[in-house]
Amino acid sequence: MNENSHVLIIGGGLAGLTSAIHLAKAGVLVTLIEKDKYPKHKVCGEYISNEVLPYFEFLDINLEKVQPVTISNFVITTQKGDRIQSTLPLGGFGISRYTLDYYLWEKAKEVGVRLINDQVIDIQYQNDTFSVKTNSNIVQTCDYVIGAYGKRTTLDKALKRDFSFKKSPWLAVKAHYKANFDSNTVSLHNFKGGYCGLSMVEDQKVNVCYLVNYNSFKKHKNINVFQDEVMRQNPYLNTFFSSSELLFDKPITISQINFERKNPVEDHIFMTGDAAGLIHPLCGNGMAMAIQSAQLLCELLIKNHNAEVAGSRKEIERLYIEKWNNTFSKRLYAGRILQKILLNGNLQQISYAVANVIPSIVPKIIKQTHGEPLIC
């Protein structure tokens, strides 16, 4: 079976689905291949900055249908329980990936995207054309491929991406809870070896997602023991876990989360979202970055498709790399610096003292990891 598209997207997360909708609405023939079926839970902080709202409006994405939670406040606590509170410069909203990704999948179907549930196992590029093979022996040919498959897959090794051959010590854990929680606040709580984000999503559920160094985690028998013996040392987390009810059968996890630098283009494949670069979760803006990376790339591909911007594949790749770096490189750098500070107990306390003396510094730091509204 051989089918042809102008653009083929690998991965149905935020970057992949947003790209598919944008391209299809512009009249581009697009195919998206996703290995999982929706709805499905994913390990994610599930908070999105309001900077994406103008772009969603441009794409006719109606968030009212998924009933997100409005969020405007931010709280962070140190391991000892010292607390800093601030407003979020742009604000944001809480929505589960279970609900949002499924909504976007259905939206993509509605606007004419060819959707395939399968796993890509091979990509070949020859004579200015891609040939993409799936586990079910479907072969797709296309002019351009977008890699939107997330943090780390076997495709990264097939493409010989440097980071895929390096072990990473980071483990992420996520679950939904029933709890008495301020719906207007996203909070970040530090503990020894990691940090935990709490925010409300639709249906009065609280998303709990934390990142921990595996060397710290493996000293304990399981997730429950780790939460009891380590995370509960933070008074705020202790209060939360004491008064909340787990809604999952068990938390879901992913390991080998890598924050190494990645290239936005690999072997002529355009990378978007986490496949292009992963910001540290403490910055709370990975979802918005994934969506914005889709916008940057789609605008270039559409202009080229409509002959508004003439140029070779090499020129489009150059422009995308330039735009991606100009938009995200400073945010990723800020994220790396913030993580180093927040994982160090002494630096945490110094930061807390500075923030108490100069409270206006907190929104300014937040802005370093966020962008401006995505005007279309």
XYZ file of C-alpha atoms in Angstrom:
376
model
C 0.000 0.000 0.000
C 1.605 3.259 -1.141
C 0.011 6.649 -0.613
C 1.380 10.127 -1.157
C 1.032 13.359 0.839
C 2.731 16.702 0.625
C 3.494 16.554 4.371
C 3.616 13.547 6.662
C 3.624 14.016 10.434
C 4.949 11.377 12.819
C 3.273 11.706 16.203
C -0.117 12.899 17.388
C 0.775 15.046 20.370
C 0.232 18.792 20.624
C 2.822 19.766 18.024
C 1.786 17.063 15.572
C -1.968 17.598 15.778
C -1.702 21.391 15.731
C 0.548 21.179 12.660
C -1.886 18.840 10.937
C -4.861 21.140 11.566
C -2.955 24.244 10.433
C -1.699 22.633 7.219
C -5.026 21.015 6.310
C -6.916 24.279 6.806
C -4.498 25.869 4.342
C -5.282 23.231 1.722
C -2.136 21.158 2.152
C -2.520 17.375 1.761
C -1.301 16.023 5.099
C -1.084 12.596 6.724
C -0.498 12.024 10.448
C 0.672 8.703 11.884
C 0.205 8.086 15.622
C 1.071 4.805 17.337
C -1.484 5.150 20.165
C -5.248 5.475 20.139
C -7.158 8.272 21.847
C -8.232 9.163 24.450
C -5.036 8.374 26.366
C -3.282 9.780 29.432
C 0.234 11.158 28.997
C 2.888 12.211 31.497
C 2.599 15.984 31.344
C 2.201 19.050 33.562
C -1.109 19.836 31.793
C -0.816 23.611 32.135
C -0.730 25.832 29.027
C 0.166 29.516 28.903
C -2.447 31.838 27.417
C 0.080 32.872 24.784
C -1.414 30.131 22.545
C -4.978 31.505 22.586
C -4.750 33.761 19.481
C -3.307 30.834 17.508
C -6.043 28.477 18.702
C -8.626 31.054 17.633
C -6.972 31.249 14.194
C -7.265 27.450 13.914
C -10.939 27.468 15.058
C -10.026 25.420 18.124
C -12.850 26.008 20.587
C -11.514 25.389 24.079
C -14.944 25.845 25.625
C -15.768 22.364 24.357
C -13.125 20.829 26.640
C -13.858 23.050 29.662
C -10.334 24.062 30.738
C -9.619 25.581 34.145
C -8.510 29.225 34.241
C -5.193 29.721 36.068
C -3.603 33.056 36.986
C -1.507 32.444 40.123
C 1.776 30.653 40.727
C 3.118 29.229 44.002
C 6.517 27.686 44.605
C 7.828 26.115 47.814
C 11.302 25.062 48.897
C 12.127 21.662 50.375
C 11.653 23.158 53.829
C 8.254 24.568 52.936
C 9.120 28.244 52.469
C 6.551 29.705 50.094
C 6.678 32.252 47.256
C 3.512 33.406 45.486
C 3.148 35.415 42.293
C 0.749 36.187 39.495
C 1.401 34.695 36.049
C 2.121 37.519 33.559
C -0.189 36.121 30.867
C -2.092 33.519 32.851
C -2.972 30.125 31.470
C -5.322 27.185 31.675
C -5.341 23.603 32.894
C -6.503 20.790 30.628
C -5.592 17.100 30.583
C -3.825 15.579 27.612
C -6.453 12.831 27.780
C -9.088 15.381 26.804
C -7.146 17.929 24.722
C -5.285 15.488 22.458
C -8.490 13.584 21.721
C -10.287 16.841 20.881
C -7.463 17.876 18.530
C -7.462 14.403 16.919
C -11.166 14.741 16.152
C -10.607 18.298 14.903
C -7.856 17.083 12.567
C -10.211 14.440 11.209
C -12.884 17.100 10.687
C -10.610 19.336 8.587
C -9.486 16.482 6.330
C -6.237 15.192 7.788
C -5.525 11.587 6.845
C -5.097 9.897 10.235
C -3.394 6.535 10.691
C -2.952 4.545 13.915
C 0.341 2.758 13.367
C 4.018 2.957 14.282
C 6.687 4.293 11.945
C 9.638 1.916 11.738
C 11.687 3.338 8.862
C 12.252 6.639 7.054
C 14.198 6.886 3.806
C 15.068 10.077 1.933
C 16.094 9.916 -1.707
C 15.707 12.142 -4.768
C 14.016 14.892 -2.743
C 11.263 12.513 -1.580
C 10.624 10.640 1.671
C 9.458 7.062 1.937
C 7.982 6.225 5.349
C 7.230 2.644 6.350
C 5.023 1.549 9.244
C 4.773 -1.563 11.361
C 1.755 -2.659 9.282
C 3.770 -2.432 6.037
C 2.029 0.738 4.935
C 4.375 2.841 2.839
C 3.783 6.584 2.554
C 5.663 8.889 0.233
C 5.786 12.619 0.850
C 7.685 15.807 0.163
C 8.238 16.772 3.803
C 8.282 14.917 7.122
C 7.569 16.483 10.512
C 8.880 14.644 13.568
C 6.409 15.319 16.391
C 6.847 12.057 18.266
C 7.845 13.400 21.655
C 10.792 13.212 23.995
C 12.553 10.047 22.894
C 11.794 7.087 20.588
C 13.624 4.389 18.662
C 13.491 6.708 15.639
C 16.002 8.982 17.369
C 18.560 6.195 17.383
C 17.770 5.311 13.770
C 18.477 8.956 12.902
C 21.689 8.797 14.980
C 20.676 11.768 17.124
C 23.433 12.336 19.683
C 21.231 12.570 22.785
C 19.590 9.191 22.076
C 22.833 7.360 22.881
C 23.232 9.028 26.273
C 21.624 7.738 29.447
C 19.509 10.236 31.360
C 18.869 10.057 35.122
C 15.406 11.661 34.974
C 12.154 9.861 35.735
C 8.711 11.510 35.509
C 5.574 10.368 37.354
C 2.015 11.588 36.805
C -1.472 10.902 38.189
C -4.798 12.607 38.753
C -6.206 13.108 42.234
C -9.413 14.259 43.853
C -8.537 17.008 46.318
C -9.516 20.356 47.762
C -7.258 22.557 45.648
C -7.285 26.187 44.492
C -8.284 25.899 40.833
C -6.783 29.292 40.017
C -3.235 28.265 40.999
C -0.446 26.207 39.508
C 2.101 25.256 42.155
C 5.598 23.820 42.162
C 6.950 22.056 45.239
C 10.576 21.068 45.682
C 11.758 17.927 47.427
C 15.133 16.218 47.678
C 16.126 15.120 44.171
C 13.250 16.682 42.269
C 10.151 18.849 42.111
C 6.404 18.333 41.788
C 3.797 20.389 39.928
C 0.150 20.578 40.974
C -2.644 22.142 38.933
C -6.309 21.533 38.332
C -7.665 20.254 35.021
C -11.212 19.690 33.813
C -13.805 17.875 35.967
C -12.296 19.099 39.256
C -9.289 16.773 38.961
C -5.837 17.769 40.185
C -2.928 16.805 37.979
C 0.178 15.786 39.933
C 3.328 15.465 37.853
C 6.836 15.272 39.237
C 10.368 14.879 37.976
C 12.927 13.022 40.061
C 16.519 11.917 39.659
C 16.404 8.139 39.327
C 19.388 7.706 41.648
C 17.292 9.278 44.408
C 14.191 7.303 43.515
C 15.756 3.824 43.290
C 16.729 3.856 46.981
C 13.045 3.318 47.770
C 10.836 0.314 47.085
C 8.182 1.938 44.920
C 6.349 5.164 44.106
C 4.219 5.105 47.253
C 7.216 4.631 49.529
C 9.132 7.381 47.710
C 6.225 9.805 48.074
C 5.865 8.962 51.788
C 9.548 9.053 52.696
C 10.862 11.843 50.442
C 8.178 14.033 48.912
C 6.195 14.387 52.134
C 9.195 16.064 53.730
C 7.855 19.149 51.987
C 4.969 20.263 54.260
C 2.760 21.315 51.351
C 3.110 17.973 49.599
C 2.515 16.202 52.893
C -0.765 18.090 53.323
C -1.809 17.390 49.745
C -1.145 13.636 49.791
C -2.746 13.308 53.241
C -6.031 14.774 52.052
C -6.266 13.620 48.422
C -7.590 10.517 46.662
C -5.749 8.859 43.776
C -8.033 8.570 40.723
C -5.749 6.344 38.623
C -5.278 2.640 39.313
C -1.627 3.613 39.666
C 0.529 6.557 38.539
C 2.020 6.434 35.050
C 5.744 6.942 34.481
C 8.322 7.614 31.802
C 12.080 7.310 32.193
C 15.195 8.432 30.321
C 13.903 11.997 29.951
C 16.714 13.867 28.251
C 17.264 17.622 28.362
C 20.273 17.607 26.034
C 20.289 20.058 23.138
C 18.609 18.753 19.991
C 18.668 19.876 16.375
C 15.413 21.291 14.946
C 16.191 19.552 11.632
C 17.656 16.044 11.345
C 18.270 14.373 7.962
C 15.806 16.833 6.375
C 13.108 15.972 8.939
C 11.591 18.989 10.683
C 11.428 18.389 14.435
C 8.718 20.040 16.527
C 7.658 19.982 20.171
C 9.713 17.819 22.506
C 11.403 16.145 19.530
C 13.070 19.502 18.804
C 13.882 20.529 22.351
C 12.594 19.821 25.835
C 12.273 22.574 28.423
C 12.558 21.616 32.077
C 9.058 20.934 33.483
C 9.574 23.409 36.330
C 9.175 26.163 33.717
C 5.617 25.040 33.046
C 5.630 26.019 29.388
C 6.456 22.915 27.363
C 2.936 22.591 25.975
C 2.878 26.162 24.681
C 6.322 25.718 23.142
C 5.186 22.593 21.303
C 2.223 24.477 19.877
C 4.324 27.482 18.880
C 6.914 25.291 17.147
C 4.062 23.941 15.006
C 3.038 27.470 14.075
C 6.592 28.499 13.105
C 7.055 25.524 10.810
C 3.585 25.496 9.251
C 3.792 29.137 8.246
C 6.992 28.387 6.322
C 5.630 25.239 4.674
C 2.370 26.929 3.657
C 4.145 29.934 2.128
C 6.369 27.579 0.177
C 3.391 25.440 -0.877
C 1.586 28.552 -2.136
C 4.748 29.791 -3.853
C 4.729 32.919 -1.701
C 8.232 32.060 -0.621
C 10.230 30.418 -3.332
C 13.234 28.480 -2.241
C 14.928 25.160 -1.988
C 14.411 22.628 0.789
C 17.752 23.820 2.149
C 16.433 27.367 2.444
C 13.259 26.292 4.273
C 15.356 24.242 6.686
C 17.651 27.209 7.287
C 14.727 29.518 7.994
C 13.098 27.067 10.391
C 16.326 26.508 12.346
C 16.821 30.270 12.554
C 13.251 30.928 13.721
C 13.322 28.023 16.184
C 16.576 29.184 17.780
C 15.466 32.827 17.933
C 12.203 31.812 19.586
C 13.257 29.087 22.006
C 16.998 28.978 22.693
C 16.883 31.634 25.454
C 13.903 29.915 27.111
C 15.678 26.565 27.141
C 18.811 28.171 28.584
C 16.742 29.884 31.293
C 15.119 26.546 32.080
C 18.472 24.840 32.547
C 19.655 27.593 34.914
C 16.423 27.518 36.931
C 16.615 23.760 37.345
C 20.152 23.944 38.704
C 19.022 26.532 41.242
C 15.898 24.702 42.360
C 17.603 21.333 42.749
C 20.145 22.848 45.117
C 18.816 23.264 48.657
C 21.121 26.173 49.542
C 20.370 28.057 46.315
C 16.653 27.477 46.937
C 16.866 29.292 50.250
C 18.909 32.143 48.773
C 16.359 32.512 45.957
C 13.528 32.503 48.476
C 15.210 35.281 50.454
C 15.773 37.390 47.327
C 12.164 36.891 46.154
C 10.865 38.022 49.551
C 12.899 41.215 49.392
C 12.148 41.873 45.693
C 8.786 40.149 44.939
C 8.565 41.745 41.474
C 11.482 39.573 40.370
C 9.350 36.412 40.244
C 7.058 37.434 37.318
C 10.155 38.666 35.484
C 11.806 35.245 35.871
C 8.619 33.521 34.698
C 8.610 35.691 31.569
C 12.086 34.374 30.671
C 10.566 30.945 29.969
C 7.400 32.210 28.265
C 6.697 34.002 25.014
C 4.353 36.661 23.714
C 0.839 35.867 22.401
C 1.054 33.954 19.110
C -0.311 36.504 16.664
C -1.327 34.997 13.322
